[in-house]
PDB file of C-alpha atoms in Angstrom:
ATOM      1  CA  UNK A  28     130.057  94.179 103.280  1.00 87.00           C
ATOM      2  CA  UNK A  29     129.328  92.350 100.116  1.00 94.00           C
ATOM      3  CA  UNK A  30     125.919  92.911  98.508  1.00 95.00           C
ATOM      4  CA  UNK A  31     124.330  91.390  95.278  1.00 97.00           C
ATOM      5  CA  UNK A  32     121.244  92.324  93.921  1.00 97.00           C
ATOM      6  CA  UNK A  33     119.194  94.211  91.025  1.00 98.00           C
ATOM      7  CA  UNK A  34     119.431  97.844  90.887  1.00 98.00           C
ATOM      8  CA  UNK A  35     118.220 100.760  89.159  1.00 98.00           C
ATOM      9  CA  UNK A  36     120.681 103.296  88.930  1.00 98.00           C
ATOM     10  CA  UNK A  37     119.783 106.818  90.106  1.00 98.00           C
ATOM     11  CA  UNK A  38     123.005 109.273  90.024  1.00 96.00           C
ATOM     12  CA  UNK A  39     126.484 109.049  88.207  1.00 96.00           C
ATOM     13  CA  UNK A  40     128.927 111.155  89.809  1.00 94.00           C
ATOM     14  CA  UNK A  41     132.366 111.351  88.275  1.00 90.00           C
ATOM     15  CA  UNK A  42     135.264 110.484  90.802  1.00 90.00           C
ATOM     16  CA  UNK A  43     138.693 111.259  89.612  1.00 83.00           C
ATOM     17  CA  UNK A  44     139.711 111.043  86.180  1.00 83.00           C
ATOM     18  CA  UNK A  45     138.280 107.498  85.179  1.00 88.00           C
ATOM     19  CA  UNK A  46     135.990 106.575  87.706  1.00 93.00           C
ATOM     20  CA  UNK A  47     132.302 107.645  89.112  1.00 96.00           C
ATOM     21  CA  UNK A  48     130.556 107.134  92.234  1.00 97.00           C
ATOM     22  CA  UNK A  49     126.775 105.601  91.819  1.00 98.00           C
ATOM     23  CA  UNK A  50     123.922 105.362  93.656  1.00 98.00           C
ATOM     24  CA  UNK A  51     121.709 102.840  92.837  1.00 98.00           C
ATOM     25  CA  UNK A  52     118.250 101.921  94.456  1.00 98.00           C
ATOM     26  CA  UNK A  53     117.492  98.010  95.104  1.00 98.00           C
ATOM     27  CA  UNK A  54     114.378  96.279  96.878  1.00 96.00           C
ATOM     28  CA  UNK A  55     116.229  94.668  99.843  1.00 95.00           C
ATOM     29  CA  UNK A  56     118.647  96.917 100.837  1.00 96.00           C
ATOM     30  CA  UNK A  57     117.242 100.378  99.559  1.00 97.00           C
ATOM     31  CA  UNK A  58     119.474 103.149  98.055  1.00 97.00           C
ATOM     32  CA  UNK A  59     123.240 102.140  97.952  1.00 97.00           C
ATOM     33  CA  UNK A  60     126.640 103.890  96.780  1.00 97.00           C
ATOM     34  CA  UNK A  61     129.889 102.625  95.302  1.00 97.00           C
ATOM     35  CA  UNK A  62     132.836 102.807  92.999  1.00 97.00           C
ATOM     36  CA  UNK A  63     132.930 102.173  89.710  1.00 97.00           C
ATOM     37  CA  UNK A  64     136.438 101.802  88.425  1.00 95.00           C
ATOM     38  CA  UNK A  65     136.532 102.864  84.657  1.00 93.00           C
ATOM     39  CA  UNK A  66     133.023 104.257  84.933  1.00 90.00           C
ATOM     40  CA  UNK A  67     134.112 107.084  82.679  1.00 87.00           C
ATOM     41  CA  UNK A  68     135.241 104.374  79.908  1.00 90.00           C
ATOM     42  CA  UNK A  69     133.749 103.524  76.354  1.00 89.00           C
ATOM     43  CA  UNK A  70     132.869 100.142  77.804  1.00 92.00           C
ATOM     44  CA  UNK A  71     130.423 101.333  80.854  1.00 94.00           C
ATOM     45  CA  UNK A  72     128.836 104.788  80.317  1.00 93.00           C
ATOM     46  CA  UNK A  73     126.052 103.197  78.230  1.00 95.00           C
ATOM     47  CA  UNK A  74     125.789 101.010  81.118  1.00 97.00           C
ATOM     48  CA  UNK A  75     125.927 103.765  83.501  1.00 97.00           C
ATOM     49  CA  UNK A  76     123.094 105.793  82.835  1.00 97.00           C
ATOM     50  CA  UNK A  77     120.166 106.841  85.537  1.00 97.00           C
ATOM     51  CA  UNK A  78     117.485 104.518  85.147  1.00 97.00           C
ATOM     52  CA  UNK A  79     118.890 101.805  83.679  1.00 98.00           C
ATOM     53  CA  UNK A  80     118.611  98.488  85.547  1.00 98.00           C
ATOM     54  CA  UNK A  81     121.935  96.710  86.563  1.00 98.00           C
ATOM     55  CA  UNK A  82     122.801  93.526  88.249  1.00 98.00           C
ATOM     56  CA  UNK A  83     125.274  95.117  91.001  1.00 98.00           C
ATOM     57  CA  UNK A  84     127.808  93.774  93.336  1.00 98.00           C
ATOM     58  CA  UNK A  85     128.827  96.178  96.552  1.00 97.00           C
ATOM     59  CA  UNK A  86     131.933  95.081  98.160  1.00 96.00           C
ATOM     60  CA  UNK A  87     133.717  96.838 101.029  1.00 93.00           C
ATOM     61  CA  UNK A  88     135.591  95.873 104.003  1.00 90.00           C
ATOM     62  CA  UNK A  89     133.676  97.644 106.307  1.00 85.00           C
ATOM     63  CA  UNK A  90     130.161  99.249 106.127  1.00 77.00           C
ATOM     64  CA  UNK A  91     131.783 102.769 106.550  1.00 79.00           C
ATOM     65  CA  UNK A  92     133.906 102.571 103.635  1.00 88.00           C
ATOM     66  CA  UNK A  93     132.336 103.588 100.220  1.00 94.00           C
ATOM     67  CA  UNK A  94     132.029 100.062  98.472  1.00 95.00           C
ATOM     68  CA  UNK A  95     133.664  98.933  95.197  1.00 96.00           C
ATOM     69  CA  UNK A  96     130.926  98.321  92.716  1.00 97.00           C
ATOM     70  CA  UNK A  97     130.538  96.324  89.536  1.00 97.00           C
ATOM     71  CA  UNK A  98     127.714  96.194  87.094  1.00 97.00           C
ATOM     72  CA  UNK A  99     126.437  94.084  84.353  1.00 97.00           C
ATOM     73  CA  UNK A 100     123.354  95.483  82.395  1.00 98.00           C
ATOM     74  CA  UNK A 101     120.297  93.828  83.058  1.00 98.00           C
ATOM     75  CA  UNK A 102     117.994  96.398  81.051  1.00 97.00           C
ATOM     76  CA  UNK A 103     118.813  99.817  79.177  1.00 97.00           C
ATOM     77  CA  UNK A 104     116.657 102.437  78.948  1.00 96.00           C
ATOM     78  CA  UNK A 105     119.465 104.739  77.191  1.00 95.00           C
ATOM     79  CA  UNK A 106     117.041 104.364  73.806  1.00 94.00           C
ATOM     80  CA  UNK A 107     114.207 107.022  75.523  1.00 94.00           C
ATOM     81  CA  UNK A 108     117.354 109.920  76.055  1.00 92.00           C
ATOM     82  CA  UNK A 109     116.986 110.775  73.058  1.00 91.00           C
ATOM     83  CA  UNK A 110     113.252 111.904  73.639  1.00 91.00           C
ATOM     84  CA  UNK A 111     113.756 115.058  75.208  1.00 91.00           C
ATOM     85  CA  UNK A 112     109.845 114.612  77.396  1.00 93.00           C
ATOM     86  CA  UNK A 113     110.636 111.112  78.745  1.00 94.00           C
ATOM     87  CA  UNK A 114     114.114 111.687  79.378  1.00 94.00           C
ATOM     88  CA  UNK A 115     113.419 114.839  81.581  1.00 94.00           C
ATOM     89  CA  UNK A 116     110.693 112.257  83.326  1.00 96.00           C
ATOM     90  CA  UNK A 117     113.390 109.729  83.837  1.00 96.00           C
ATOM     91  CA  UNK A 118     116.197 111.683  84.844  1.00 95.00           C
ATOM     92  CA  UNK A 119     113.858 113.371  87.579  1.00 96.00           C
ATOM     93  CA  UNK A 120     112.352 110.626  89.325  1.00 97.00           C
ATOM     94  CA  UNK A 121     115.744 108.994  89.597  1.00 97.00           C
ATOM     95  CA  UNK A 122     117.511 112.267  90.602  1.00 96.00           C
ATOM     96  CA  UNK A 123     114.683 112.797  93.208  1.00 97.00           C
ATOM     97  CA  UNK A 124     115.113 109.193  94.741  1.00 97.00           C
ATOM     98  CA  UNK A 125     119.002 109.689  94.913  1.00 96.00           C
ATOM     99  CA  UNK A 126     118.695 113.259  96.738  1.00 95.00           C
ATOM    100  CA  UNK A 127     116.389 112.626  99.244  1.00 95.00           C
ATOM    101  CA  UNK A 128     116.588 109.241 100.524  1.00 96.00           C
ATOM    102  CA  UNK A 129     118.969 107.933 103.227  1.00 95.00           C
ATOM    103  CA  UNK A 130     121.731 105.180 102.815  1.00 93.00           C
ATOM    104  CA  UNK A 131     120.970 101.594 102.598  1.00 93.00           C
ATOM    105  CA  UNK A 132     117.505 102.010 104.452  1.00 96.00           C
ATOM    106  CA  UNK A 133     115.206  99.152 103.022  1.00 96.00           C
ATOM    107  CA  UNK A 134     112.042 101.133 101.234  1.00 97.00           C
ATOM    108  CA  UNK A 135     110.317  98.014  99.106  1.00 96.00           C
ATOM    109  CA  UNK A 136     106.949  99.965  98.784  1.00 97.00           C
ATOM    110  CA  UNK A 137     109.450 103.057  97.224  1.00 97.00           C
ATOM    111  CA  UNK A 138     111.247 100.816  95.182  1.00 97.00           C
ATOM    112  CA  UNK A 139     108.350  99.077  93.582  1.00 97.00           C
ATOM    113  CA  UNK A 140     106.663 102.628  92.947  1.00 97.00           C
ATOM    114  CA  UNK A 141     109.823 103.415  91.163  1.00 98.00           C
ATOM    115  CA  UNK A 142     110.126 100.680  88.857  1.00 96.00           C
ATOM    116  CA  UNK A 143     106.743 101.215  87.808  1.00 96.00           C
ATOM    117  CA  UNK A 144     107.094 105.001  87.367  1.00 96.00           C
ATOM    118  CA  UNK A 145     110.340 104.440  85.218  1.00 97.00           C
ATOM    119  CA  UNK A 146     108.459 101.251  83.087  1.00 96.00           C
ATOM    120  CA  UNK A 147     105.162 103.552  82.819  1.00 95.00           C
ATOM    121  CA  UNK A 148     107.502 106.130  80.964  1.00 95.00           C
ATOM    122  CA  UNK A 149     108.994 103.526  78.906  1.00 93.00           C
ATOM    123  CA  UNK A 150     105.410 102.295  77.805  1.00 92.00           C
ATOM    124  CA  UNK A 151     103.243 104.676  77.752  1.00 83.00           C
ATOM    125  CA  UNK A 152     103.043 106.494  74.447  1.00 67.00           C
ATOM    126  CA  UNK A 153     101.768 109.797  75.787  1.00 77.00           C
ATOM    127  CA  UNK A 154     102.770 111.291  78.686  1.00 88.00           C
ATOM    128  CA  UNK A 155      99.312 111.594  80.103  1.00 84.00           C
ATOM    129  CA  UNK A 156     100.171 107.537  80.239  1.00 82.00           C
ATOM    130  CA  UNK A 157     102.551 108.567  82.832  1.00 94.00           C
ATOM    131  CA  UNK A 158     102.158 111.461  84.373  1.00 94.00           C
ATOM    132  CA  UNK A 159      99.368 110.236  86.882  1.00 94.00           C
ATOM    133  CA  UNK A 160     102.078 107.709  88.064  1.00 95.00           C
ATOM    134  CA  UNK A 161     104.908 110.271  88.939  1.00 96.00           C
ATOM    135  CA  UNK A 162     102.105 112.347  91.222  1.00 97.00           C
ATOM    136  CA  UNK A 163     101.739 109.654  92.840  1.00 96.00           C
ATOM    137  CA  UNK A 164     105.175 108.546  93.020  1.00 97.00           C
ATOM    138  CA  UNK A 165     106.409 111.972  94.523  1.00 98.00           C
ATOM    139  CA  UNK A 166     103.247 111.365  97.325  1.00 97.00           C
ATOM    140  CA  UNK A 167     104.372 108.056  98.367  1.00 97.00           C
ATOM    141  CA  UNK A 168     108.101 109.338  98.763  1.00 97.00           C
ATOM    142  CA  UNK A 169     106.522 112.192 100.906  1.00 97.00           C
ATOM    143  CA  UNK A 170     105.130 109.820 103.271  1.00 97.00           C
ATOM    144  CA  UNK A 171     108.155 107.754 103.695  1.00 97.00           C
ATOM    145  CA  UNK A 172     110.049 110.416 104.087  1.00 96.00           C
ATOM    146  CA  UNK A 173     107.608 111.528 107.364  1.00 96.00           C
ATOM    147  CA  UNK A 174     105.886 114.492 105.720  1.00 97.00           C
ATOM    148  CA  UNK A 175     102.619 112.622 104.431  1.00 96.00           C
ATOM    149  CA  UNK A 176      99.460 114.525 103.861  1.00 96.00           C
ATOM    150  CA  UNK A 177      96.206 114.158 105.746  1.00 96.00           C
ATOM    151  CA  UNK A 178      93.899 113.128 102.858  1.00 95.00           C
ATOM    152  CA  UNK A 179      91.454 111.640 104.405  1.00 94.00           C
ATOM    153  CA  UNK A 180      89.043 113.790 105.812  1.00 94.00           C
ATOM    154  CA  UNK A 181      88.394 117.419 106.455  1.00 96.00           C
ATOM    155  CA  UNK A 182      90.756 119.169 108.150  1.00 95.00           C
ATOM    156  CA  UNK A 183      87.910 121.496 109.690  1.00 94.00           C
ATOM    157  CA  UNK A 184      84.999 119.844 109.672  1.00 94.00           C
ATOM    158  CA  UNK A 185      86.351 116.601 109.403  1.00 95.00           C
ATOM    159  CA  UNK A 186      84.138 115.169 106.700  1.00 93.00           C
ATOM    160  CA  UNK A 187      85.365 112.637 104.111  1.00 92.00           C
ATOM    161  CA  UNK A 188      83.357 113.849 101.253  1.00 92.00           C
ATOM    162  CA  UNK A 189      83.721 116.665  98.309  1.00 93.00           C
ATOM    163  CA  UNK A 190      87.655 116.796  99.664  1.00 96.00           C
ATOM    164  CA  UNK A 191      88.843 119.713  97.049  1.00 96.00           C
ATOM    165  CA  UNK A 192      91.173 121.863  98.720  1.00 96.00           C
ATOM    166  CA  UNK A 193      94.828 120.917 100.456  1.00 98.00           C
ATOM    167  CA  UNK A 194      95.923 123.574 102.695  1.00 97.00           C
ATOM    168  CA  UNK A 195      99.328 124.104 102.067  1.00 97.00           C
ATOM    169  CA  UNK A 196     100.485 124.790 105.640  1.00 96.00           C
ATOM    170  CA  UNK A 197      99.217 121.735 107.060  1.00 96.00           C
ATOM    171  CA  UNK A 198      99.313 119.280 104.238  1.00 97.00           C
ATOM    172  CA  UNK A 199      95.287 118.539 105.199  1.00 97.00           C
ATOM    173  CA  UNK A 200      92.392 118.291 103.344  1.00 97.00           C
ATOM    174  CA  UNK A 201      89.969 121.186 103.129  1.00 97.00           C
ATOM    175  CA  UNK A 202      86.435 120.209 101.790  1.00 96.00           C
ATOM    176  CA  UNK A 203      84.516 122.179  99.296  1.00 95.00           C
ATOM    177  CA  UNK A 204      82.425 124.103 102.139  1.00 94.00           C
ATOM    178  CA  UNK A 205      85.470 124.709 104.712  1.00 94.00           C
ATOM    179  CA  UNK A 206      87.322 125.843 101.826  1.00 93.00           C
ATOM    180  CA  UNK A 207      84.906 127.925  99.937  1.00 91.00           C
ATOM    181  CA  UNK A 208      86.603 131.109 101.142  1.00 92.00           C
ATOM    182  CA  UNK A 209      89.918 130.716 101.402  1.00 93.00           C
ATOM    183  CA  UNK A 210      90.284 129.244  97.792  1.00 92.00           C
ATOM    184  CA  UNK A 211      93.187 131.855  97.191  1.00 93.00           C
ATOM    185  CA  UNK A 212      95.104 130.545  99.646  1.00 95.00           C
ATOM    186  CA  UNK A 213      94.260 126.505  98.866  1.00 97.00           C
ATOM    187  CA  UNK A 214      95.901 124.107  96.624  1.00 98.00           C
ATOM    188  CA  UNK A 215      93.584 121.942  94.569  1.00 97.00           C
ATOM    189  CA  UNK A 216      93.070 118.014  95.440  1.00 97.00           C
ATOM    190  CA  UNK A 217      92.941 116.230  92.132  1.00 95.00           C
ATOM    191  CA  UNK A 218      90.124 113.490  92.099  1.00 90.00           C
ATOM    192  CA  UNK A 219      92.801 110.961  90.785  1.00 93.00           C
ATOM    193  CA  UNK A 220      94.822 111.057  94.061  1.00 93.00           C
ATOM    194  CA  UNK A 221      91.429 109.957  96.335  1.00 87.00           C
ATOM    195  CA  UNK A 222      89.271 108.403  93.576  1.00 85.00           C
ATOM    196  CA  UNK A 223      92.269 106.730  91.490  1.00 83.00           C
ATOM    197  CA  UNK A 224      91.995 106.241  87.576  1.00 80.00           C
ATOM    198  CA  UNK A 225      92.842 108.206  85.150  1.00 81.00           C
ATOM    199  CA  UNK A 226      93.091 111.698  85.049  1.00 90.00           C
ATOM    200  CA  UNK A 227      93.115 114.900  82.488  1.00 92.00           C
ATOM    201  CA  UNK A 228      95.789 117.349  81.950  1.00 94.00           C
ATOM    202  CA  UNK A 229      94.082 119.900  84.786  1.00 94.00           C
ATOM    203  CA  UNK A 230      93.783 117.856  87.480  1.00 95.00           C
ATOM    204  CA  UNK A 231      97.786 116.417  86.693  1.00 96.00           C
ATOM    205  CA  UNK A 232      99.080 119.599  86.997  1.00 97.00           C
ATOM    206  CA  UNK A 233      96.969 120.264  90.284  1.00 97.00           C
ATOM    207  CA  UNK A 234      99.245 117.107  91.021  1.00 97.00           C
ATOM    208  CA  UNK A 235     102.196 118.719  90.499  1.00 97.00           C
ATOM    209  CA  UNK A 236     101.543 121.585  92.511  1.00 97.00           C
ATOM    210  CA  UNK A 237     100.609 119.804  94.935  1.00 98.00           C
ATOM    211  CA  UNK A 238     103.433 117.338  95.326  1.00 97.00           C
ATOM    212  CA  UNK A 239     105.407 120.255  94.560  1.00 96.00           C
ATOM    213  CA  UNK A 240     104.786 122.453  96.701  1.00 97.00           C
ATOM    214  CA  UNK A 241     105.464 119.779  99.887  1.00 97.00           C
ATOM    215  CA  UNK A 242     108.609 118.804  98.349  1.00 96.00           C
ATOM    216  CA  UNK A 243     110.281 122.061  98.100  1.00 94.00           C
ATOM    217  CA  UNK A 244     109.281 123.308 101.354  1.00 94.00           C
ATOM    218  CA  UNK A 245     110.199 119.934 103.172  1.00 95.00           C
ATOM    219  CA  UNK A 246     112.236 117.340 101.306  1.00 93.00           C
ATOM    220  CA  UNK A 247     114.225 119.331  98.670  1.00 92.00           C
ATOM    221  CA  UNK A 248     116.281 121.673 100.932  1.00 87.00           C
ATOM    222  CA  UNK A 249     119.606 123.101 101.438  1.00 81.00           C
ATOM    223  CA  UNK A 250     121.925 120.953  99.321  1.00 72.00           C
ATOM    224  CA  UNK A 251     119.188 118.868  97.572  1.00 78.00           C
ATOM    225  CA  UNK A 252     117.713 122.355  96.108  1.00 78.00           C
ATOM    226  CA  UNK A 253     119.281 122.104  93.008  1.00 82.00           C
ATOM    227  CA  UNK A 254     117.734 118.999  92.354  1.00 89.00           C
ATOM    228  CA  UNK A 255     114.342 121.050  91.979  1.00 89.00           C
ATOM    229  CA  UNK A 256     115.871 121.931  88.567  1.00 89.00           C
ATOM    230  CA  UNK A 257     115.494 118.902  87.346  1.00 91.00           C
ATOM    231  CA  UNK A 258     111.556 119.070  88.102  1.00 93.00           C
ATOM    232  CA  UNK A 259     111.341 122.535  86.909  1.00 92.00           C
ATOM    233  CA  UNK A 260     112.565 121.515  83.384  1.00 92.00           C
ATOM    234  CA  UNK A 261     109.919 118.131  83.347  1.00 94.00           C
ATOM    235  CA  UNK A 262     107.564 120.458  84.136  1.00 95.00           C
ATOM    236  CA  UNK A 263     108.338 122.857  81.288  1.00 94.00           C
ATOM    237  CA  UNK A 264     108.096 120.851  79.371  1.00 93.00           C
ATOM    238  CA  UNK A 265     104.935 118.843  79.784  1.00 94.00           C
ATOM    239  CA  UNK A 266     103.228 122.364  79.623  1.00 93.00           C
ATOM    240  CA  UNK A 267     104.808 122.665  76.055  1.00 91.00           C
ATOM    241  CA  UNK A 268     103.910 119.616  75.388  1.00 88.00           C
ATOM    242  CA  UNK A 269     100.271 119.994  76.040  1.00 86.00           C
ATOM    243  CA  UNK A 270     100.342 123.470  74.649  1.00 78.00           C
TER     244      UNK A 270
END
């Protein structure tokens, strides 16, 4: 196996005393692991830092060995660790792209999202910038994944307008009539996700929940749990943030 290509790196593992396994998502080939000799030296953690973009080269004899990889830096985003906000945002989205999806499956639509997310964070000079992005984001990896909602239409009287509610069993859209009794039990459907443009604080963090709550319950299980952490604290602190 010998691969070349861009890639954005998503998880540094250390292996041994000097060197670290990666995982780095490109567009072709999807999500890929390998070696890094000396990825523990002076020379390459700067390089080796989740969501910077690398030019990689994947070499292995055969495709079930764990490839050798090199790297040259194509772009750093090292600069925004240092923001506590957008590198919480950063080291999520990456975190939650390494965790959940499977080895060198081809996911362009994914990997475009991605880049965007990660150069939306870099931009934008408010999270709010952002924020709508990453909802949408953790939707699209839902779907790909083969738990996408039903957004479309009414999951009991299968209408297609004033779509509030989300029931959180089924992942289908409740209207504002179906739902007008059971909003206890309902998660709210934020007008950006059907109507698109911007959105305000409220209706991001009825993004979050939303997103959330599918992801925990059907992506981020067993050994990928922990990853959840990583959400936790982003979410933390865009509440603070906001505050």
């Amino acid at each position: 196996m010998h691969i070349e290509a861009e890639a954005t790196i998503c998880s540094v593992r250390a292996h041994g005393e000097h060197g670290a396994i990666v995982r780095a998502m490109t567009g072709e080939h999807g999500l890929l692991s390998g070696y890094v000799r000396g990825g523990h030296s002076r020379r390459l953690r700067p390089v080796l830092i989740p969501a910077n973009v690398v030019m990689a080269e994947f070499r292995a004899r055969t495709e079930e060995q764990l490839a050798g990889l090199t790297v040259e830096l194509v772009h750093s985003r090292a600069p925004l660790m240092g923001e506590p906000l957008a590198a919480a945002a950063l080291d999520w989205a990456t975190a939650l792209t390494a965790a959940t999806l499977p080895e060198a499956q081809p996911y362009p639509h994914l990997h475009a999202a991605l880049d965007g997310v990660l150069g939306a964070i870099e931009a934008a000079p408010a999270a709010r910038g952002w924020a709508v992005a990453l909802v949408r984001y953790e939707l699209l990896l839902l779907a790909e994944m083969g738990f996408g909602l039903d957004l479309e239409r009414c999951a009991v009287t299968d209408a297609t307008d004033e779509l509030i509610w989300v029931s959180p069993k089924s992942g289908r859209a409740v209207s504002a009539v179906a739902g007008q009794d059971y909003a206890d039990k309902l998660l709210r459907f934020p007008r950006f996700l059907s109507e698109g443009g911007e959105a305000d604080w409220a209706d991001i963090f009825d993004g979050l929940r939303l997103t959330g709550h599918f992801l925990s319950r059907d992506v981020l299980i067993d050994r990928r749990a922990d990853v959840a952490a990583a959400r936790e604290r982003l979410v933390e602190r865009l509440k603070r943030a906001v505050a």
